[in-house]
CSV table of C-alpha atoms and ligand atoms in Angstrom, one decimal:
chain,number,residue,atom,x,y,z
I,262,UNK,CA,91.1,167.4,82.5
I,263,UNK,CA,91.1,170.9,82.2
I,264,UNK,CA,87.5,170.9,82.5
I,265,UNK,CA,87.2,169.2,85.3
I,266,UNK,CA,89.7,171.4,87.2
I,267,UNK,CA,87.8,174.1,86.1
I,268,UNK,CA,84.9,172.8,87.7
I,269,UNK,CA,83.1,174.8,90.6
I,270,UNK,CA,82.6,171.5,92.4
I,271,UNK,CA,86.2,170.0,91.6
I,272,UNK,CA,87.0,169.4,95.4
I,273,UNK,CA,84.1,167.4,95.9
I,274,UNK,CA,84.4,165.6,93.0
I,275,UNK,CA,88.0,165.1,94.3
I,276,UNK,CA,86.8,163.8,97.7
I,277,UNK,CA,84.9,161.1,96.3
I,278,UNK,CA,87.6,160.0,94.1
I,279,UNK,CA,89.7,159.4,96.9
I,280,UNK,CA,86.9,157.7,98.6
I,281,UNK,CA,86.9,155.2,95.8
I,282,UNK,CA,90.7,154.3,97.1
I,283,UNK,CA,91.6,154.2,93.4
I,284,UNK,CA,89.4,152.8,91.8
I,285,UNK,CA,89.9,151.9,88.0
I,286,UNK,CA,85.7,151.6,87.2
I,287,UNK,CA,83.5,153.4,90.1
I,288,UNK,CA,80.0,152.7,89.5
I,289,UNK,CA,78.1,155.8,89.4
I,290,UNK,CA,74.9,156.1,91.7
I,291,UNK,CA,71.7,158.5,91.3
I,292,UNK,CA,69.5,158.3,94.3
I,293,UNK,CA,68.3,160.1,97.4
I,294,UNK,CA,68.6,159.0,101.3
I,295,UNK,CA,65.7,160.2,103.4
I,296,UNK,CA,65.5,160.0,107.1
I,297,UNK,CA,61.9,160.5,108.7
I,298,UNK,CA,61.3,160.7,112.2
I,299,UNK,CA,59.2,157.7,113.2
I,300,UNK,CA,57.0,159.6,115.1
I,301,UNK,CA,56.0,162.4,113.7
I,302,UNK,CA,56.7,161.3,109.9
I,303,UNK,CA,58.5,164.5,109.7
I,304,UNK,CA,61.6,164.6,107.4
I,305,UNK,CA,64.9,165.4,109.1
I,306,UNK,CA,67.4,164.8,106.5
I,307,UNK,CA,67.9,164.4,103.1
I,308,UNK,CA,71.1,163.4,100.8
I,309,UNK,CA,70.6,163.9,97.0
I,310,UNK,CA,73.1,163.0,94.3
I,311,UNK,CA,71.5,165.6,92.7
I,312,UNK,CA,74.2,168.3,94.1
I,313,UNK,CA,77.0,166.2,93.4
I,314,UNK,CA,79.2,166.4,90.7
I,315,UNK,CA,77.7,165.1,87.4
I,316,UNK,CA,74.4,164.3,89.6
I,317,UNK,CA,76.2,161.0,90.7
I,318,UNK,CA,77.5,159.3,93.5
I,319,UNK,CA,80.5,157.4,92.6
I,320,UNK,CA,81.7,154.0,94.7
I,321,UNK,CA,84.0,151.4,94.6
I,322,UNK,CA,83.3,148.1,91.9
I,323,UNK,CA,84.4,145.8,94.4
I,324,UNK,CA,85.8,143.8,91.7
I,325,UNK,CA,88.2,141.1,93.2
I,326,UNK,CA,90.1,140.7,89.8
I,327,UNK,CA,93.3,142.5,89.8
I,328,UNK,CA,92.9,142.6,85.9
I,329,UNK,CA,90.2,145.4,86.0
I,330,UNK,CA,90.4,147.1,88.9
I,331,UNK,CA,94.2,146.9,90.8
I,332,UNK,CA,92.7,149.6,94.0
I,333,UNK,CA,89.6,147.2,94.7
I,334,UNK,CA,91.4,143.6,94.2
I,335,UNK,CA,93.6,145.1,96.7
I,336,UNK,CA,91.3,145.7,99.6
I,337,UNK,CA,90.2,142.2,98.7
I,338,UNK,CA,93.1,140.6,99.3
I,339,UNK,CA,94.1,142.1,102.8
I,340,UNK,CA,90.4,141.1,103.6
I,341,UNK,CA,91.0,137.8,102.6
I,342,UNK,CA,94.6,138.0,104.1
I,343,UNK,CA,92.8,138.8,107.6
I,344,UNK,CA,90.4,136.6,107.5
I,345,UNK,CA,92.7,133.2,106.7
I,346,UNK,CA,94.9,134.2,109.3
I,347,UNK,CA,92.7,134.6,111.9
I,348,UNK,CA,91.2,131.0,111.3
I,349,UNK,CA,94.7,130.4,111.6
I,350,UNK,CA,95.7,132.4,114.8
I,351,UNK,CA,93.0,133.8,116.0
I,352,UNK,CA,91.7,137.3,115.9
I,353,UNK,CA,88.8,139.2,114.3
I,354,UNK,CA,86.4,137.4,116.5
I,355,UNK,CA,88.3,134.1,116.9
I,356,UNK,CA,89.9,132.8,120.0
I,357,UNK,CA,93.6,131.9,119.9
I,358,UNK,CA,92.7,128.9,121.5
I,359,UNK,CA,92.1,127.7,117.5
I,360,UNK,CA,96.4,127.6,116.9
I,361,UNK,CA,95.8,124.3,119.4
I,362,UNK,CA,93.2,122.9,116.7
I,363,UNK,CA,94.1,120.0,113.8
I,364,UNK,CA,94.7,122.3,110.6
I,365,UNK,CA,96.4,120.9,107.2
I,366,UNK,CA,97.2,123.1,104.2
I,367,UNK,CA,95.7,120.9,101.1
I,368,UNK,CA,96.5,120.8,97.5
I,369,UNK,CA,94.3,119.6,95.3
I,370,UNK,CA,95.2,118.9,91.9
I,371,UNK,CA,93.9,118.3,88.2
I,372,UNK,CA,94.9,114.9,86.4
I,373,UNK,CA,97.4,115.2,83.4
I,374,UNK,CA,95.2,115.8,80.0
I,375,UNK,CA,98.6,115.1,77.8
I,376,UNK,CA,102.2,116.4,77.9
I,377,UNK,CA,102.5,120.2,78.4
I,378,UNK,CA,105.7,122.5,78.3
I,379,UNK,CA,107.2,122.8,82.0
I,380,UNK,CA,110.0,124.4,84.0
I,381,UNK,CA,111.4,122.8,86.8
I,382,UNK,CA,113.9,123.7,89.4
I,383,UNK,CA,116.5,121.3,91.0
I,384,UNK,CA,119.1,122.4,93.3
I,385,UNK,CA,118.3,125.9,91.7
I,386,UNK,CA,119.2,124.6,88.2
I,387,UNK,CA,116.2,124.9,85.2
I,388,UNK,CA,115.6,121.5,84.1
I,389,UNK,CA,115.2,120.8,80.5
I,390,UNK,CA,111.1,120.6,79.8
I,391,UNK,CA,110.4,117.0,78.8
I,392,UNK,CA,113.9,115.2,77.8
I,393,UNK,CA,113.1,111.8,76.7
I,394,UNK,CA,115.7,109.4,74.5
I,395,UNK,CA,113.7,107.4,72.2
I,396,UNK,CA,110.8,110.0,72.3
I,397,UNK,CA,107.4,108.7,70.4
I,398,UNK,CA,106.6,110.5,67.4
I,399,UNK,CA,102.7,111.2,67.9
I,400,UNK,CA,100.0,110.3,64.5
I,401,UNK,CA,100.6,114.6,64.3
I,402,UNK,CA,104.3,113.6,63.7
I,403,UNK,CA,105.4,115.7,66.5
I,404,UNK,CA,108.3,113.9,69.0
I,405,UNK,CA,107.3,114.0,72.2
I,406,UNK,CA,110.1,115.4,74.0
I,407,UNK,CA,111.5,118.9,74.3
I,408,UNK,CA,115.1,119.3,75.7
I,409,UNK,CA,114.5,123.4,76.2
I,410,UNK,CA,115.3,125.2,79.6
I,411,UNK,CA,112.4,127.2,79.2
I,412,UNK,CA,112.4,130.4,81.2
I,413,UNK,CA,109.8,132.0,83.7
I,414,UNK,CA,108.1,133.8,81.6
I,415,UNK,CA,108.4,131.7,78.3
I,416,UNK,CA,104.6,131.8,76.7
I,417,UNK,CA,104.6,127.9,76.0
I,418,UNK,CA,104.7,126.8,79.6
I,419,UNK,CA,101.5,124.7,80.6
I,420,UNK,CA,101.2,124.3,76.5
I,421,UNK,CA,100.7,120.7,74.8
I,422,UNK,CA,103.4,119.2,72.9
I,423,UNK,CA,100.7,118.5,70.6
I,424,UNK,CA,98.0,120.4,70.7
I,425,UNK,CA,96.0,117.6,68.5
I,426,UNK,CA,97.0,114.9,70.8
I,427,UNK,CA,95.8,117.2,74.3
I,428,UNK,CA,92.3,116.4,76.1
I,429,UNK,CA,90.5,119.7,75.6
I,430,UNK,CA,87.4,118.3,76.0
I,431,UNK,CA,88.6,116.5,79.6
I,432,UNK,CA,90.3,119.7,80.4
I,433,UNK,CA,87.0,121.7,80.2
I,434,UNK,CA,84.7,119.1,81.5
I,435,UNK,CA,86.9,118.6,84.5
I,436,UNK,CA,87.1,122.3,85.5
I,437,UNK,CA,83.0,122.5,84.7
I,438,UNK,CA,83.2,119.0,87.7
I,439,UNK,CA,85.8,120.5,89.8
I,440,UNK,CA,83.4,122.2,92.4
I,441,UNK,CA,80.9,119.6,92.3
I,442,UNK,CA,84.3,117.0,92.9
I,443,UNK,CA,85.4,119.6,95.7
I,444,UNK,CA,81.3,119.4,98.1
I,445,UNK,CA,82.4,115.2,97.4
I,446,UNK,CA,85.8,115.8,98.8
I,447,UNK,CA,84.6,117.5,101.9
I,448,UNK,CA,81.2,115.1,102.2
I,449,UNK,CA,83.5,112.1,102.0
I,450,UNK,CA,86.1,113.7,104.7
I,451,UNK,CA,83.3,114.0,106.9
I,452,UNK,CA,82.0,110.2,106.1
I,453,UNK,CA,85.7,109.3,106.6
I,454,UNK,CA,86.1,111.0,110.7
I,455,UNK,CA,82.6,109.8,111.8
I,456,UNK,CA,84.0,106.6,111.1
I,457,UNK,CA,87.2,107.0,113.0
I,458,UNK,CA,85.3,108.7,116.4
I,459,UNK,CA,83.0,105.7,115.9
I,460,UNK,CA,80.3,107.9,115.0
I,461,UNK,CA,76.7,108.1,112.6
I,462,UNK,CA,77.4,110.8,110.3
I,463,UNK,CA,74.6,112.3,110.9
I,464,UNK,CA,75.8,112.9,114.8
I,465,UNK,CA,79.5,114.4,113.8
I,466,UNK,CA,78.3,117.8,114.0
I,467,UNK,CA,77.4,117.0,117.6
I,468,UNK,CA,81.1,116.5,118.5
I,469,UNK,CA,83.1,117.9,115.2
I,470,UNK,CA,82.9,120.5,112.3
I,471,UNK,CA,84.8,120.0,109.7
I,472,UNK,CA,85.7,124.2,108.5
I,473,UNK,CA,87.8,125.0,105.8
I,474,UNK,CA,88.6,128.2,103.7
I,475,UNK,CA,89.8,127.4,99.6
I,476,UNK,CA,90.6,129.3,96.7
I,477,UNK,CA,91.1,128.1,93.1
I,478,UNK,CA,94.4,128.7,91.3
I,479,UNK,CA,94.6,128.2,87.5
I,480,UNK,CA,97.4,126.7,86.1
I,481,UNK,CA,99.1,127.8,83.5
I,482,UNK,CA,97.4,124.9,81.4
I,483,UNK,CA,94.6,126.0,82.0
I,484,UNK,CA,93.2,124.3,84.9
I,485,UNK,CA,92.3,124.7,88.6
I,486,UNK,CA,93.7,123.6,91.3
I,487,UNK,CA,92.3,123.9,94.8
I,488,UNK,CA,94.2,125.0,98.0
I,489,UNK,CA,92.5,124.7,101.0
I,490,UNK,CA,93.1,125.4,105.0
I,491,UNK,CA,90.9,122.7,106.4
I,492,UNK,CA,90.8,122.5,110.2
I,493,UNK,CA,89.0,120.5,113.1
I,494,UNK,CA,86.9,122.6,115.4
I,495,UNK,CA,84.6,121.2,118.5
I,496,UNK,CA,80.7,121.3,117.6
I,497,UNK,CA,80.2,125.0,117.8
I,498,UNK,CA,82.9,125.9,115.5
I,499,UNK,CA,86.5,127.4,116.8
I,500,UNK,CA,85.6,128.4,120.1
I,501,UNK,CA,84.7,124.8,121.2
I,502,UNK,CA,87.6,121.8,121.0
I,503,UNK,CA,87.2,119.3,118.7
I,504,UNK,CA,87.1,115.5,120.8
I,505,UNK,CA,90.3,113.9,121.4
I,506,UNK,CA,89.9,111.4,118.7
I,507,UNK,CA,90.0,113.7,115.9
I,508,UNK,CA,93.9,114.6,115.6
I,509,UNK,CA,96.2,115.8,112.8
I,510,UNK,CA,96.9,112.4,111.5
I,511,UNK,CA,93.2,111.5,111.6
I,512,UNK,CA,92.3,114.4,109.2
I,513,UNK,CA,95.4,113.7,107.0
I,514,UNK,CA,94.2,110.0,106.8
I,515,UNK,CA,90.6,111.3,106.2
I,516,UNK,CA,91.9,113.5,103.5
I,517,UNK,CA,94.2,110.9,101.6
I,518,UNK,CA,91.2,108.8,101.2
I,519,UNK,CA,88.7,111.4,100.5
I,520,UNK,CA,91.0,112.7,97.3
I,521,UNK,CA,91.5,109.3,95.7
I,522,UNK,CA,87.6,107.6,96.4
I,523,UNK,CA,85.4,110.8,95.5
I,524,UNK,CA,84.8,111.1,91.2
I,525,UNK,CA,82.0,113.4,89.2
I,526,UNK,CA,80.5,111.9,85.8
I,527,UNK,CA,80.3,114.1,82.8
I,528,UNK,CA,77.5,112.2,80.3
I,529,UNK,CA,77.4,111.0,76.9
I,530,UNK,CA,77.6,113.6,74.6
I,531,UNK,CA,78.5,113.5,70.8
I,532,UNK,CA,80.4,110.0,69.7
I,533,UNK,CA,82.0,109.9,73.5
I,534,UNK,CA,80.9,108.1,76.0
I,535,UNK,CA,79.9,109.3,79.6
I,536,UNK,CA,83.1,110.4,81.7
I,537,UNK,CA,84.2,110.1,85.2
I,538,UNK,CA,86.8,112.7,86.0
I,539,UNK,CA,89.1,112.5,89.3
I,540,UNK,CA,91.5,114.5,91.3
I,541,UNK,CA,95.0,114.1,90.3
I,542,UNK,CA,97.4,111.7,91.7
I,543,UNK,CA,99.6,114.7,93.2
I,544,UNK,CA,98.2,115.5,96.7
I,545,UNK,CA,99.9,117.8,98.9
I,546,UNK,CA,99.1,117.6,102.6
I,547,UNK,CA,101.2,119.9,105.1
I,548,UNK,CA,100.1,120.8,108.5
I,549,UNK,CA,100.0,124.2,109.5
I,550,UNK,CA,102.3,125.2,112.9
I,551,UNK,CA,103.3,128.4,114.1
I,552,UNK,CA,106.7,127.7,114.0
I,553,UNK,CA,106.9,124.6,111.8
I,554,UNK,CA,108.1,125.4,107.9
I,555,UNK,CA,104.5,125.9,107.0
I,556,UNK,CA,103.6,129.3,108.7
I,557,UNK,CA,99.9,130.8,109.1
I,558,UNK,CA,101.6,134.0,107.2
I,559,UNK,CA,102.8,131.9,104.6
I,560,UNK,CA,99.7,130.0,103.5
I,561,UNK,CA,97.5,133.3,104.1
I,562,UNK,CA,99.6,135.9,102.0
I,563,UNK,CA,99.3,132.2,99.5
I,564,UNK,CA,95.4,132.0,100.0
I,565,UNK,CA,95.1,135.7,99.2
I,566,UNK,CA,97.1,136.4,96.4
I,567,UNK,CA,95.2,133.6,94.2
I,568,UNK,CA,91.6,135.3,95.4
I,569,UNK,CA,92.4,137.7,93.1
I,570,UNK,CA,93.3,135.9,90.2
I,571,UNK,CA,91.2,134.1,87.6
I,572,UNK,CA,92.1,132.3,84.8
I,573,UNK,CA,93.6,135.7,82.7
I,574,UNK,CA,96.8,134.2,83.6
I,575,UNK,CA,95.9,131.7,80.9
I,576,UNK,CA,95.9,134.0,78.3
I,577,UNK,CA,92.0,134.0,78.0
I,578,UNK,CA,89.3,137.3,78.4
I,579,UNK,CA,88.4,138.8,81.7
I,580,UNK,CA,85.1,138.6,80.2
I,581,UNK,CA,82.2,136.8,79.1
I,582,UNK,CA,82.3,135.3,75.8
I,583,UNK,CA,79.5,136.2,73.1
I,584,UNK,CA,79.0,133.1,70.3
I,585,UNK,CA,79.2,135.7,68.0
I,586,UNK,CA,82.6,137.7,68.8
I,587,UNK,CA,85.3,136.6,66.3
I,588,UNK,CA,88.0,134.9,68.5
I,589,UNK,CA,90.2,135.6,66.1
I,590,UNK,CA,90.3,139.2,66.7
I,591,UNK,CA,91.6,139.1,70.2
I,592,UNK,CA,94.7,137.5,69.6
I,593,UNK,CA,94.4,134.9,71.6
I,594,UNK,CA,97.4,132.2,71.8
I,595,UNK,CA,96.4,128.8,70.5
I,596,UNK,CA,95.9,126.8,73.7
I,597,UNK,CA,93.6,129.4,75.3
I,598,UNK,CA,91.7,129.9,72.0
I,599,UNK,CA,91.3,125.6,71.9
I,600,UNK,CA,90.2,125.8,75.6
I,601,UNK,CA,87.7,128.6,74.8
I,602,UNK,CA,86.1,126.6,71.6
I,603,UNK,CA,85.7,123.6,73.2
I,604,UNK,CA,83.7,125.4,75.8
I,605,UNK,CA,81.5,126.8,73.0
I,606,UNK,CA,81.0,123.3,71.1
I,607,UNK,CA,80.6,122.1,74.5
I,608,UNK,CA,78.3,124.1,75.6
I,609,UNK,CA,75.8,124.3,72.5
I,610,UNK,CA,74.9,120.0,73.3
I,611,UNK,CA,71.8,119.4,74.9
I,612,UNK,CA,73.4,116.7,76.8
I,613,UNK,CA,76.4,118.7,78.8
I,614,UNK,CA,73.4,122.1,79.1
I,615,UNK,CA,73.8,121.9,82.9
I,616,UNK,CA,77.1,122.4,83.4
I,617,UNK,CA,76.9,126.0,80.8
I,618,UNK,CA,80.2,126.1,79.5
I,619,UNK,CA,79.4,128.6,76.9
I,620,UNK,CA,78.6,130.9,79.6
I,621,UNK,CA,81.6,130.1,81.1
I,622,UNK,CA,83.7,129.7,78.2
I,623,UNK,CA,86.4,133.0,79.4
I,624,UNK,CA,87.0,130.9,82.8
I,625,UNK,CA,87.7,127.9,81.0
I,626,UNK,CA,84.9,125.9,82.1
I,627,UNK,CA,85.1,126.4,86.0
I,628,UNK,CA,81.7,128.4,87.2
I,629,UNK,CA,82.4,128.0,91.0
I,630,UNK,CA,83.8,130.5,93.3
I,631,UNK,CA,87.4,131.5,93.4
I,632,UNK,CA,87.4,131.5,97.2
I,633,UNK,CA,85.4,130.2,100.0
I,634,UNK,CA,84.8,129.4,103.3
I,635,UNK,CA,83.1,127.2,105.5
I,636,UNK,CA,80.6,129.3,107.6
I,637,UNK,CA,82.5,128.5,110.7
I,638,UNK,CA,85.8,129.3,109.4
I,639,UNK,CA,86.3,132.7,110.9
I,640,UNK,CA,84.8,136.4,110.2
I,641,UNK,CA,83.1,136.6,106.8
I,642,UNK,CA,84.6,139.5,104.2
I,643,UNK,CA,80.7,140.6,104.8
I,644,UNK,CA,82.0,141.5,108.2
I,645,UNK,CA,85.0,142.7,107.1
I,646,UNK,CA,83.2,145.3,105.1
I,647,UNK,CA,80.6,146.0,107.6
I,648,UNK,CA,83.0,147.2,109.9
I,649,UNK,CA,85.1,149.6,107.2
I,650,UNK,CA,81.2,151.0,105.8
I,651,UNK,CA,80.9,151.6,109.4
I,652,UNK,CA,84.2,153.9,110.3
I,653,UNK,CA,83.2,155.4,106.9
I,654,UNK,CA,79.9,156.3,108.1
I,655,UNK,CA,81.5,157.9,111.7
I,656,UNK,CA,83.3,159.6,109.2
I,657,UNK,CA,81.0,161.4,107.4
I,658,UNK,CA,78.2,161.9,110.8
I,659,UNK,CA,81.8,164.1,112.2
I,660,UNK,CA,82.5,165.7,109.1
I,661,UNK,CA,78.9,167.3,109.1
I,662,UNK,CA,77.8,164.9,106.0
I,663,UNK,CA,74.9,163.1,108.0
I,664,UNK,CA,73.3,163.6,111.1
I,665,UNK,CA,73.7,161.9,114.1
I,666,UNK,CA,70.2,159.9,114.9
I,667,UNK,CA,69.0,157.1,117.6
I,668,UNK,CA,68.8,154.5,115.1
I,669,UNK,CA,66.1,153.4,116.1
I,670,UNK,CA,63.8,156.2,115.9
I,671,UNK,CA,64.3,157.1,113.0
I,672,UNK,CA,63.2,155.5,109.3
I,673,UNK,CA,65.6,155.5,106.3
I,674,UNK,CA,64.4,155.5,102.5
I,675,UNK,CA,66.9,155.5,99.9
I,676,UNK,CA,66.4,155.3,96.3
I,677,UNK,CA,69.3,154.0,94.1
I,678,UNK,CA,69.4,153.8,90.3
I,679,UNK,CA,72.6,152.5,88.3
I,680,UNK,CA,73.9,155.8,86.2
I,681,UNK,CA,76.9,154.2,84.7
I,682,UNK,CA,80.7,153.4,85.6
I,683,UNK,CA,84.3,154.0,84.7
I,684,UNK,CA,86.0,157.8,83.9
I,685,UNK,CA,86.2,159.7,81.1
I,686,UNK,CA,89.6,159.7,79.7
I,687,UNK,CA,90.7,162.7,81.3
I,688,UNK,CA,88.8,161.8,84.6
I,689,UNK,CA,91.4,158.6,84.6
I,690,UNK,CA,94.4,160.6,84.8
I,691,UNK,CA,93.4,162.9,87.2
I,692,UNK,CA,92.2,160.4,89.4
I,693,UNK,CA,94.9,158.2,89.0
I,694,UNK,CA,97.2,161.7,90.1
I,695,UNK,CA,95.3,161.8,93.4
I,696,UNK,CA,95.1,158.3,94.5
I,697,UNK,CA,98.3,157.2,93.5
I,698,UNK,CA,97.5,154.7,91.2
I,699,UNK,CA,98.7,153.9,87.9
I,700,UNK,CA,97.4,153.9,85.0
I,701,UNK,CA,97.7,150.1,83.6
I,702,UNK,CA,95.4,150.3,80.0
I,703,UNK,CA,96.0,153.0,77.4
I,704,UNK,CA,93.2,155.5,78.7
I,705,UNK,CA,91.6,155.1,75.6
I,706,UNK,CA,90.7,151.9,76.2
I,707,UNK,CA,88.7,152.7,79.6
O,51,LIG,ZN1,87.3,149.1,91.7
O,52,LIG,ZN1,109.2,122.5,76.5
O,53,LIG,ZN1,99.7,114.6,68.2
């Protein structure tokens, strides 16, 4: 720290900290930006890290996981925060004329793989977990009822009863299905309002597009569940109406049947035979009003917390998994550790290869995208982005950084090489002092 203070170039070093907005893990740039005159080929301006501190740009990671990087999952967030609520009410490049549109908040849910702790609420009251008179005693021997009030925060919750008796292997392989059950899902929504406008399927995007924004939420037994905006637009997305035909109730009828007919397969593998995997019987559909219970704030600030979550809240690693690291060092709780294994045995048959759950052993199985939109659904976080690089860019042409060119006459070259990430543990505190952040890991650990 002292160092660093000491530094002749501590103030710049200090500006580009800020710049990060916190970051936890900047990655550190080397690389050059040359502007040539079109013309004449003559060159008019050239950045270097070279005169930066330690010879190194340092930017944002981007990360959308709160777990490694709280600054950068942040900005996520509010992006993803903007952009559901303007397919919701308009904004951002979206007419307000979309708040008159169909639009259904959809829940999505995993089937049961076998009894797992729980805490519900009723009239405000904790419920006991699983009380059951007469309760089975399973071949493990272990009664299949638990009269506990657990509380919020009670590590058990979304654990089996019986851990030998729960349906690791479905638990994985549905997760590992999930997104391929989810492009059914929408397919067979489609399928479903062609057939009530009287329509080929192949002529609904004439009259209708189906756009929809989701994100995956694990559950606490380690599973995903989808949530999803999913809203009627005319033919060129949320500008145009969607025909008169295609109404609330038709989407919500569309949806109910889409969620019980679509299925994925998992194959043979092993002694067990192939698998079809389902959604769960629990289907929440709400409609979306601006002043009904269900407001556009509501299922945004909803929509945008779980973007940056993964499935840490499980209890498993933020990180790939190596077949070689010894699970039993990271003290991993027994559920999560099951999970996790059954990836790996999983993953190492020929049969299941495709679906890679070794790779994916950390996220429990699920190798899709946390969140997503249709392209229609409103501005893209590409967008988003664009337009904050931009003001950043204003920024530094005022503040003398670069000059101020025609675009188009003149030619950029930049050269970018990968020189490393993180901060050095005194780095961390000190950065964390000017940004405001805290410091959430023992430094040492950075
Ligand atoms: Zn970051
Ligand atoms: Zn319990
Ligand atoms: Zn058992």
């Amino acid at each position: 720290m002292i160092k660093r203070l000491n530094r002749a170039d501590y103030d710049r070093w200090a500006s580009q900290i800020r710049a990060t907005g916190g970051c936890r893990q900047p990655i550190h740039l080397r690389g050059k930006v040359d502007h040539y005159d079109q013309a004449t080929g003559q060159l008019l301006h050239r950045y270097t890290t070279k005169h930066e501190p330690d010879g190194v740009l340092r930017v944002p990671c981007k990360t959308r996981r709160a777990s490694r990087c709280p600054a950068c999952a942040e900005t996520y967030r509010a992006d993803t925060y903007h952009l559901i609520r303007a397919g919701l009410i308009g904004g951002k490049g979206v007419p307000d004329t979309v708040t008159g549109h169909p639009t259904l908040f959809v829940t999505l849910t995993a089937p049961s793989f076998g009894t797992v702790h729980t805490r519900r609420e009723h009239n405000g009251k904790v419920q006991p977990c699983h009380a059951r008179r007469n309760a089975e005693t399973c071949p493990h021997g272990h009664v299949m009822s638990c009269t506990e009030r657990h509380s919020k925060d009670d590590p058990r919750l979304g654990e089996p009863l019986c851990p030998d008796c729960y349906d690791y292997t479905g638990s994985v392989l549905f997760n590992a299905l999930a997104p391929l059950l989810w492009k059914r899902f929408a397919d067979s929504v489609r399928r479903h309002l062609a057939k009530t406008g009287g329509l080929a399927l192949k002529n609904l995007r004439h009259h209708l597009t189906l756009s929809f924004a989701k994100v995956a939420e694990y559950q606490r037994r380690g599973v995903v569940h989808f949530h999803a905006v999913i809203r009627l637009d005319g033919p060129d997305g949320p500008a145009t109406t969607p025909p008169t035909w295609a109404t609330a109730d038709a989407l919500t009828q569309a949806v109910q049947h889409a969620a019980q007919a679509v299925s994925a397969t998992a194959p043979a593998h092993d002694d067990q035979p192939e698998r079809t995997l389902r959604w769960g019987s629990q289907l929440d559909i709400r409609p979306i009003t601006l002043n009904g219970d269900l407001t556009e704030q509501a299922v945004a600030g909803y929509i945008a917390k779980y973007a940056t979550k993964a499935a840490e809240c499980v209890g498993t690693l933020d990180r790939r998994i190596n077949p070689l690291d010894n699970l039993e060092a990271f003290n991993l709780r027994d559920h999560a550790r099951r999970l996790i294994t059954t990836c790996m045995h999983l993953g190492a048959l020929d049969e299941l290869a495709e679906l890679r759950l070794a790779d994916w052993a950390h996220m429990l199985g699920f190798r899709g995208h946390f969140s997503t939109r249709s392209r229609r659904y409103s501005t893209t976080l590409g967008q988003l982005r664009a337009a904050r690089e931009h003001h950043a860019r204003d920024t530094d042409i005022t503040t003398g950084r670069l000059p101020l060119f025609e675009e188009d006459t003149v030619l950029v070259i930049s050269e970018w090489e990968y020189a490393g990430k993180g901060h050095s543990f005194g780095d961390a505190l000190l950065a964390a002092a000017l940004t405001g952040t805290r410091l959430e890991r023992s430094p040492y650990e950075l």
